mmCIF file of C-alpha atoms in Angstrom:
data_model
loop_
_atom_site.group_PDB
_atom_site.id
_atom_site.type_symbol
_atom_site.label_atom_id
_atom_site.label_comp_id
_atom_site.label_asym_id
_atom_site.label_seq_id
_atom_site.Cartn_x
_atom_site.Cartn_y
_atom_site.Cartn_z
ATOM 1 C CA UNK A 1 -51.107 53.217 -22.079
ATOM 2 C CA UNK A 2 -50.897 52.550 -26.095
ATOM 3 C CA UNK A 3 -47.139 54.475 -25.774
ATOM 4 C CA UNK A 4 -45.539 52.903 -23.490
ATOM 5 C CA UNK A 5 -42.576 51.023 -23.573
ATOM 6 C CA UNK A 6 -41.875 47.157 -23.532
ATOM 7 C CA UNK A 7 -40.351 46.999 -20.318
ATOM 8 C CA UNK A 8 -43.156 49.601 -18.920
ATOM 9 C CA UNK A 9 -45.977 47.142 -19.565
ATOM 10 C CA UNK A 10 -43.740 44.274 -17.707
ATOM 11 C CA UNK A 11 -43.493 46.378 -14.059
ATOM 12 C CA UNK A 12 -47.360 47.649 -14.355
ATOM 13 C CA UNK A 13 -48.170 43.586 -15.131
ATOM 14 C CA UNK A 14 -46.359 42.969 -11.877
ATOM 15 C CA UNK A 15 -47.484 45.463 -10.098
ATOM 16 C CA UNK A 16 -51.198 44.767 -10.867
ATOM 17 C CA UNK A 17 -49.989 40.615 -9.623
ATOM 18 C CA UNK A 18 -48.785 42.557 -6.199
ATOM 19 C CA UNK A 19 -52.461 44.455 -6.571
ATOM 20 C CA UNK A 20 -54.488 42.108 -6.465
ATOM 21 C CA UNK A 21 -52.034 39.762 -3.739
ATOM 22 C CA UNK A 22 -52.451 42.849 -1.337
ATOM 23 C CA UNK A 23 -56.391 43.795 -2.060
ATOM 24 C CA UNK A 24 -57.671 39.899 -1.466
ATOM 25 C CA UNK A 25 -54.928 39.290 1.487
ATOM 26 C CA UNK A 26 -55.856 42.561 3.366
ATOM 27 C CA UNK A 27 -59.004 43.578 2.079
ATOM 28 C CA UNK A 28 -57.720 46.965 1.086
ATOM 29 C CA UNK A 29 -54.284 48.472 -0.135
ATOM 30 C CA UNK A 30 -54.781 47.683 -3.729
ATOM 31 C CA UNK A 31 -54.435 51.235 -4.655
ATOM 32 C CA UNK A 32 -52.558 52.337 -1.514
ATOM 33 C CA UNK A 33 -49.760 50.326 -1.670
ATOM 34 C CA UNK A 34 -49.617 49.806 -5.619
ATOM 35 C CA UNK A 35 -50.294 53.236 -7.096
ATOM 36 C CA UNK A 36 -47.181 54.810 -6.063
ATOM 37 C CA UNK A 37 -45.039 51.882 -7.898
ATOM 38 C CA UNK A 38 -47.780 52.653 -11.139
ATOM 39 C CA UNK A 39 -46.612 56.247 -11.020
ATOM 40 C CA UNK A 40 -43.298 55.582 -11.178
ATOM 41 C CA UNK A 41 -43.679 53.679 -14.090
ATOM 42 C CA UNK A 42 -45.994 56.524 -15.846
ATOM 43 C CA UNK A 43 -46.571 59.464 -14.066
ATOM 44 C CA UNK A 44 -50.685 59.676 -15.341
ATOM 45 C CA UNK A 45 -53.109 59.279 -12.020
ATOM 46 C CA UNK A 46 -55.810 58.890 -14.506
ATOM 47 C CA UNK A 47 -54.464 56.092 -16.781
ATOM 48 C CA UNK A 48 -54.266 53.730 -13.322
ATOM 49 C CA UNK A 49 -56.837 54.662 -11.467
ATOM 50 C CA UNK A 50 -59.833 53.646 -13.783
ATOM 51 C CA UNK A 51 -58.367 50.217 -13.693
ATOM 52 C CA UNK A 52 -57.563 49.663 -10.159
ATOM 53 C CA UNK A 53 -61.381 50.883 -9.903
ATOM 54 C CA UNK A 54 -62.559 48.151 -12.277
ATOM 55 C CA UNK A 55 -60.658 45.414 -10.901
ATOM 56 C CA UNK A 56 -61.804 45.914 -7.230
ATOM 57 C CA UNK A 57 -65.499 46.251 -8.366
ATOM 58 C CA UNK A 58 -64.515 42.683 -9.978
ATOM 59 C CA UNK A 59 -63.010 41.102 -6.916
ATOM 60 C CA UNK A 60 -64.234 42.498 -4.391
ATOM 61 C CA UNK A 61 -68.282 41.357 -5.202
ATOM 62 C CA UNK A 62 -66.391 38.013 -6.820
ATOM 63 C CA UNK A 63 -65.234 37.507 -2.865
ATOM 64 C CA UNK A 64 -68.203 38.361 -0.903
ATOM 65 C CA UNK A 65 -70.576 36.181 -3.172
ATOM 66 C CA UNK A 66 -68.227 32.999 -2.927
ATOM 67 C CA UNK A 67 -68.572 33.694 0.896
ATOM 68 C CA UNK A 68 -71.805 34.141 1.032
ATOM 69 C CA UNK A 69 -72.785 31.501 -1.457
ATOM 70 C CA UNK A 70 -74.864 28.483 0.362
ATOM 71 C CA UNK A 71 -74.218 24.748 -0.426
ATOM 72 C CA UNK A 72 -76.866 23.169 -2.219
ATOM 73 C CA UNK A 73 -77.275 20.491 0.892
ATOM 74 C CA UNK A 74 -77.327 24.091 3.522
ATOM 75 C CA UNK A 75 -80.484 24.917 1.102
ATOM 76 C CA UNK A 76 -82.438 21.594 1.222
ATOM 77 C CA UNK A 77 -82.039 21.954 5.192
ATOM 78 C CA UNK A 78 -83.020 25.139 5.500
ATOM 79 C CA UNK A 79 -79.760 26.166 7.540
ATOM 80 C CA UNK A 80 -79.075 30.039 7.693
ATOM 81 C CA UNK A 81 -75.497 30.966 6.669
ATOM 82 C CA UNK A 82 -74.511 34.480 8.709
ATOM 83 C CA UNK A 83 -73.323 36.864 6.252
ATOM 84 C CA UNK A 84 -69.724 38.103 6.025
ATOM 85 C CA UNK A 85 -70.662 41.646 5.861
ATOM 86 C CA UNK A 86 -71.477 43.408 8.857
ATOM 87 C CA UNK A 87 -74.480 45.297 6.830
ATOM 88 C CA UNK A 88 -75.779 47.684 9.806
ATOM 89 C CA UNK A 89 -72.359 49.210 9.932
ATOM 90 C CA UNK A 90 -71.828 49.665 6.525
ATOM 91 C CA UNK A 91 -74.643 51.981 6.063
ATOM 92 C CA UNK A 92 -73.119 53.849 8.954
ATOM 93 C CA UNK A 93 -69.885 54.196 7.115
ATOM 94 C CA UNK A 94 -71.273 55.202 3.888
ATOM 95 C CA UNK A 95 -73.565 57.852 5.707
ATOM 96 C CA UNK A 96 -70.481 59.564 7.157
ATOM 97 C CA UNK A 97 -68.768 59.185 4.360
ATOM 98 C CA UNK A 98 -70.695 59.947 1.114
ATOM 99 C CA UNK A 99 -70.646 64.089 0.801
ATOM 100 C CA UNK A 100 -66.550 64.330 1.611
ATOM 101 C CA UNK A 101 -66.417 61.440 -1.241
ATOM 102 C CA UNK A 102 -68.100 63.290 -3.776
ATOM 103 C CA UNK A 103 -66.055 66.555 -2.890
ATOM 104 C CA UNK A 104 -63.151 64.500 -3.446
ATOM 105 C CA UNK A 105 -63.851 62.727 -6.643
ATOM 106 C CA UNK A 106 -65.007 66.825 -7.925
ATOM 107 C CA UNK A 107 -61.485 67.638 -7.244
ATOM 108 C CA UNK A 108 -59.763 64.369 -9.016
ATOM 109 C CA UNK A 109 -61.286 65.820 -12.067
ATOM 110 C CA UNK A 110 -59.836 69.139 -11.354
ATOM 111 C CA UNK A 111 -56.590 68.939 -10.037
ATOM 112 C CA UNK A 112 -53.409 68.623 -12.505
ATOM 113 C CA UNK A 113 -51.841 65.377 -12.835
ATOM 114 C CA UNK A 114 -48.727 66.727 -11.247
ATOM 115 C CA UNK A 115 -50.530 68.097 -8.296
ATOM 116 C CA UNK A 116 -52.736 65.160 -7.629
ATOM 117 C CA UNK A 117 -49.338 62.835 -8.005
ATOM 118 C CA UNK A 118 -48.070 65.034 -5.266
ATOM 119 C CA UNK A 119 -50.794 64.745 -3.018
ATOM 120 C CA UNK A 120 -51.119 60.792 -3.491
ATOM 121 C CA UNK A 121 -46.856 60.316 -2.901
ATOM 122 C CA UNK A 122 -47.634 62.457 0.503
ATOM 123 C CA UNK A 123 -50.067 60.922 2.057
ATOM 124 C CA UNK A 124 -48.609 57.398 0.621
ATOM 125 C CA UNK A 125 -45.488 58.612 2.744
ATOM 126 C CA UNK A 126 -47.582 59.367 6.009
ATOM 127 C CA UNK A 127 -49.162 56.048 6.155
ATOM 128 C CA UNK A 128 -45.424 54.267 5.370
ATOM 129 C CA UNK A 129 -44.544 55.628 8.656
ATOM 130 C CA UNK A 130 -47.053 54.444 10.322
ATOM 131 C CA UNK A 131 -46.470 51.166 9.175
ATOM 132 C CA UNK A 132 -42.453 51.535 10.080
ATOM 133 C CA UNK A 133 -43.048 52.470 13.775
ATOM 134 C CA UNK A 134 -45.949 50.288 14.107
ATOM 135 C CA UNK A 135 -48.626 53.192 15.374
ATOM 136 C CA UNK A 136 -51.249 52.288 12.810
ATOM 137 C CA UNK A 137 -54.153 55.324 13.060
ATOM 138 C CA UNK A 138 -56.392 54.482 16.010
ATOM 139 C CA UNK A 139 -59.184 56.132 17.968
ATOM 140 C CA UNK A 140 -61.259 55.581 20.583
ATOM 141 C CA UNK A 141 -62.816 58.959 20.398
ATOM 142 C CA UNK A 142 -66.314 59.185 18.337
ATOM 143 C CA UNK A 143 -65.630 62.740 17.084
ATOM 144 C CA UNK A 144 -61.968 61.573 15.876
ATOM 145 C CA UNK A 145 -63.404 58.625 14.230
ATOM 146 C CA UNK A 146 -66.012 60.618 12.324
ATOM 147 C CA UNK A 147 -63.452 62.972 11.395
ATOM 148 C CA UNK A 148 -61.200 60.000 10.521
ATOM 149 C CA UNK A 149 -63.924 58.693 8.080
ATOM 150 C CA UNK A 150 -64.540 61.857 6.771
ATOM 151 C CA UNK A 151 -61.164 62.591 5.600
ATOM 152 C CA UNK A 152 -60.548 58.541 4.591
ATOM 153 C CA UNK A 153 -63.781 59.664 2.036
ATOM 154 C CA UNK A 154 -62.944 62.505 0.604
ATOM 155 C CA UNK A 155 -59.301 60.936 -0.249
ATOM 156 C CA UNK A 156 -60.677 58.197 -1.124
ATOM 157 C CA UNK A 157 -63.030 60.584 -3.787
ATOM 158 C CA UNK A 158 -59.836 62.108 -5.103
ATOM 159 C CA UNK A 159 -57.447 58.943 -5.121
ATOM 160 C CA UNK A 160 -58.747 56.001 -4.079
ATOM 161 C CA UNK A 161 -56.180 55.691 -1.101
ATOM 162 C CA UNK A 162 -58.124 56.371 1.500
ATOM 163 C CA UNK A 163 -58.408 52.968 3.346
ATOM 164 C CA UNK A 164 -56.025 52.971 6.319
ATOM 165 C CA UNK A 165 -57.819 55.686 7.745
ATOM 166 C CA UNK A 166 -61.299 54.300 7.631
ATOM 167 C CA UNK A 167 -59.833 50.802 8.783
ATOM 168 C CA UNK A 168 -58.360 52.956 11.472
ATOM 169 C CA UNK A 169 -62.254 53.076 12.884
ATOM 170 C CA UNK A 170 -63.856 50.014 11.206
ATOM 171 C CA UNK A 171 -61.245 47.569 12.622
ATOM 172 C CA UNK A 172 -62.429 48.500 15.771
ATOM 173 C CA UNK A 173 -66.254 48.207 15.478
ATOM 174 C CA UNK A 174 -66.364 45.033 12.837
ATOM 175 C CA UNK A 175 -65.361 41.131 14.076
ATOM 176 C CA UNK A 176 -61.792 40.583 12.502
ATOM 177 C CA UNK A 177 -63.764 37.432 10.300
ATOM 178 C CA UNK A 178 -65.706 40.114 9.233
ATOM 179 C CA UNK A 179 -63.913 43.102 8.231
ATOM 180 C CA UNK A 180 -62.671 42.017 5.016
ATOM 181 C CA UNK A 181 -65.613 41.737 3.067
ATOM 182 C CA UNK A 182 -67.199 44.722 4.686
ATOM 183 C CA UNK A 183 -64.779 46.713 3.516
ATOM 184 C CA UNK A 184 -65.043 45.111 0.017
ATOM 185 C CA UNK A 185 -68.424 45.794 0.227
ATOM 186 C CA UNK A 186 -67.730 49.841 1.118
ATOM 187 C CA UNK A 187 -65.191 50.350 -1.624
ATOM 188 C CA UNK A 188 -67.499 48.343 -4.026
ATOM 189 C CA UNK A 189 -70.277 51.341 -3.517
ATOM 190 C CA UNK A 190 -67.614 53.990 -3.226
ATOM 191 C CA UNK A 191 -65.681 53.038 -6.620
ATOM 192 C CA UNK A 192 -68.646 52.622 -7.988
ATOM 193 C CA UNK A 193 -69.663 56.300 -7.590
ATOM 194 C CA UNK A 194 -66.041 56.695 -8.542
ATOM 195 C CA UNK A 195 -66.048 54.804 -12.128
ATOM 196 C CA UNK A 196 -69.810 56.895 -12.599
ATOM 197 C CA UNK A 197 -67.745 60.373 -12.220
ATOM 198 C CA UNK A 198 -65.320 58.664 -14.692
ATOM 199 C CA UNK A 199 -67.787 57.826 -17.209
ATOM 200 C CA UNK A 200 -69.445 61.275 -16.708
ATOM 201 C CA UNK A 201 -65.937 63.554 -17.186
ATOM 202 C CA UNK A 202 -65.244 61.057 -20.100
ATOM 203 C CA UNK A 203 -62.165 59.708 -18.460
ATOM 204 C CA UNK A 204 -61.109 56.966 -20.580
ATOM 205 C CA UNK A 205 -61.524 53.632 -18.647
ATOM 206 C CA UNK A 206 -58.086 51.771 -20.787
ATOM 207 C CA UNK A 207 -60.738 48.808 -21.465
ATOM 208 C CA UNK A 208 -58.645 47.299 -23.918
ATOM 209 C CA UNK A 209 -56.016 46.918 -21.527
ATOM 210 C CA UNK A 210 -58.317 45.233 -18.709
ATOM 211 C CA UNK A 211 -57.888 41.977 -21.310
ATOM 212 C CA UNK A 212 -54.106 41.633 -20.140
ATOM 213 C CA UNK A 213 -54.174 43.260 -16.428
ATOM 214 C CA UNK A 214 -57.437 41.463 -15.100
ATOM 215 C CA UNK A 215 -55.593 37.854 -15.410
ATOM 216 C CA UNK A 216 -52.489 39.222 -13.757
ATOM 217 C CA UNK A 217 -54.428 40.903 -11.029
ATOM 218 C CA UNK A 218 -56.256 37.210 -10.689
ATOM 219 C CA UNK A 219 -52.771 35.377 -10.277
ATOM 220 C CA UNK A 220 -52.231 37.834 -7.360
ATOM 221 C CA UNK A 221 -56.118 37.628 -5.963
ATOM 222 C CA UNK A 222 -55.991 33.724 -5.618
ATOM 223 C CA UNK A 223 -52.561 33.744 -3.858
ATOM 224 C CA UNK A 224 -53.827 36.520 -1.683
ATOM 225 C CA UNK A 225 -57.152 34.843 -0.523
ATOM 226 C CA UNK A 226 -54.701 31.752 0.496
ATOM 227 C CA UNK A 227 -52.687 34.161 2.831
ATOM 228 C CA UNK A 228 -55.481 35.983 4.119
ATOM 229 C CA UNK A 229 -56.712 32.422 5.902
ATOM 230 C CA UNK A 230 -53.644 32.772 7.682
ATOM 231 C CA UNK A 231 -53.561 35.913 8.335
ATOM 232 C CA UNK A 232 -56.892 35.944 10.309
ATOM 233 C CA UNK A 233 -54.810 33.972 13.068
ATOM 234 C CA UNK A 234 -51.070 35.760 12.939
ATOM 235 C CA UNK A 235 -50.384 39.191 13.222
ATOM 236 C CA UNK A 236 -48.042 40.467 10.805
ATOM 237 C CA UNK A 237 -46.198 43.705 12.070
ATOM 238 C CA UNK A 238 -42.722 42.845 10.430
ATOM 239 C CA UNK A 239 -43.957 42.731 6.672
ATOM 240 C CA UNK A 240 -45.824 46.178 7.373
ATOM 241 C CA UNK A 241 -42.358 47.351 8.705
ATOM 242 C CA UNK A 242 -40.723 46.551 5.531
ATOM 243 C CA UNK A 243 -43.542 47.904 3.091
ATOM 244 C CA UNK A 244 -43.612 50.906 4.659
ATOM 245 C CA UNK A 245 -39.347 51.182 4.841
ATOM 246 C CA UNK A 246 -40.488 50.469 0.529
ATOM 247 C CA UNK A 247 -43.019 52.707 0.283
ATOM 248 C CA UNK A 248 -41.481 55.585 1.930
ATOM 249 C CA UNK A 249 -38.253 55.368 -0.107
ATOM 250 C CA UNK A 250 -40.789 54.588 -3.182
ATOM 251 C CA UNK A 251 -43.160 58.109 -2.150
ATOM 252 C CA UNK A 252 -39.781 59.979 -2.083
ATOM 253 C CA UNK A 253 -38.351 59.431 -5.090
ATOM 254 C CA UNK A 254 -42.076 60.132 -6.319
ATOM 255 C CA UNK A 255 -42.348 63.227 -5.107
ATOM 256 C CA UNK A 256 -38.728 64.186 -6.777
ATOM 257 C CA UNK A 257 -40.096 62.936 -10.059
ATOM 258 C CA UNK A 258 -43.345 65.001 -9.631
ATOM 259 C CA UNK A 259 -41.228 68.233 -8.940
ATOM 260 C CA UNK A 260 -38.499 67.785 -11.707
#
């Protein structure tokens, strides 16, 4: 990150403002639908994906606690506040989940920048088309979903953009007012075994640069927790259209850049 250019620092500033927009208005896409515009800007998985990890173990517990968080007049009555995170299935996602995970975060060490730039631009591509012809991933089969889960881990170990396939099963299992912050709960345990395999490989975590990209990810966090209020009671198939029409075109050129 010390290398870069000027005008470098200016799109990955913006990009991390579009970050943290998508990650607090959705509840996932953070890395999904901003990586691929981070690679185009510097082709290094590793530089970006330490930060994106950091900033969604920063927002995402920042979220559920300020949901969660009682009034002081709630506490002198003794009134019980349900919690925004649907606990029991949590602990059913992360049991599916948690050996394909750790596979996949082996092979993010592994792999070659190039490669894993690759992979990340394809299966960036595949969900972009399911967001163009509106056929998100669904299943109402328990053996797909487990498989669906499965695979959503072990991508999720190797890039961290593994979400649309687990909220392919979770959205169907978890109350829409809840789904948010049980998801921000998952990734907060699953990036946190992430950032550990980090610190282990001695990955450097660009902490320096977390002094300049955590305020522009919280410019894009507080706009996004305003449009996620409305989101909860409009469906929005026509942006989706359009970011995936973006991040297909964005996946291609990707993929020409990793192969040049």
């Amino acid at each position: 990150m010390s290398s870069l250019a000027a005008y470098q620092y200016v799109l990955i500033a913006l990009i991390f403002v579009w970050s943290g927009f998508v990650r607090s208005g959705l509840g996932f896409g953070g890395a999904v639908l901003s990586l691929p515009f981070l690679l185009l800007v510097h082709d290094q998985p590793l530089v970006f994906l330490p930060i994106i990890a950091i900033h969604l173990l920063v927002f995402s517990s920042l979220t559920i606690w300020l949901n969660n968080r009682r009034t002081g007049a709630e506490r002198r009555a003794g009134e019980r506040r349900e919690s925004t995170v649907d606990w029991r299935y949590l602990w059913y996602l992360l049991a599916v989940m948690m050996v394909p995970k750790l596979i996949g975060v082996f092979g993010l060490i592994t792999l070659p920048s190039r490669v894993l730039s690759a992979i990340i631009f394809v299966i960036v591509a595949i969900y972009a088309l399911s967001y163009v012809f509106n056929r998100p991933f669904r299943s109402n089969n328990r053996a797909v979903d487990i498989l669906f889960l499965m695979v959503g881990g072990y991508i999720s170990g190797t890039s961290l953009i593994g979400a649309p396939l687990i909220i392919a099963v979770a959205a169907q299992q978890v109350a829409k007012e809840k789904l948010r912050d049980t998801l921000f709960a998952l990734w907060f345990i699953l990036v946190f075994i992430k950032l550990a395999a980090f610190i282990w490989a001695d990955v450097d975590l660009q902490l320096i640069h977390h002094l300049w990209l955590l305020p522009c990810a919280a410019v894009g966090h507080v706009i996004g927790l305003r449009v996620h209020k409305r989101m909860l009671q409009a469906e929005t198939p026509v942006f989706f259209r359009v970011l995936g029409i973006v991040l297909l075109v964005v996946s291609a050129a990707g993929l020409v850049q990793a192969f040049l």
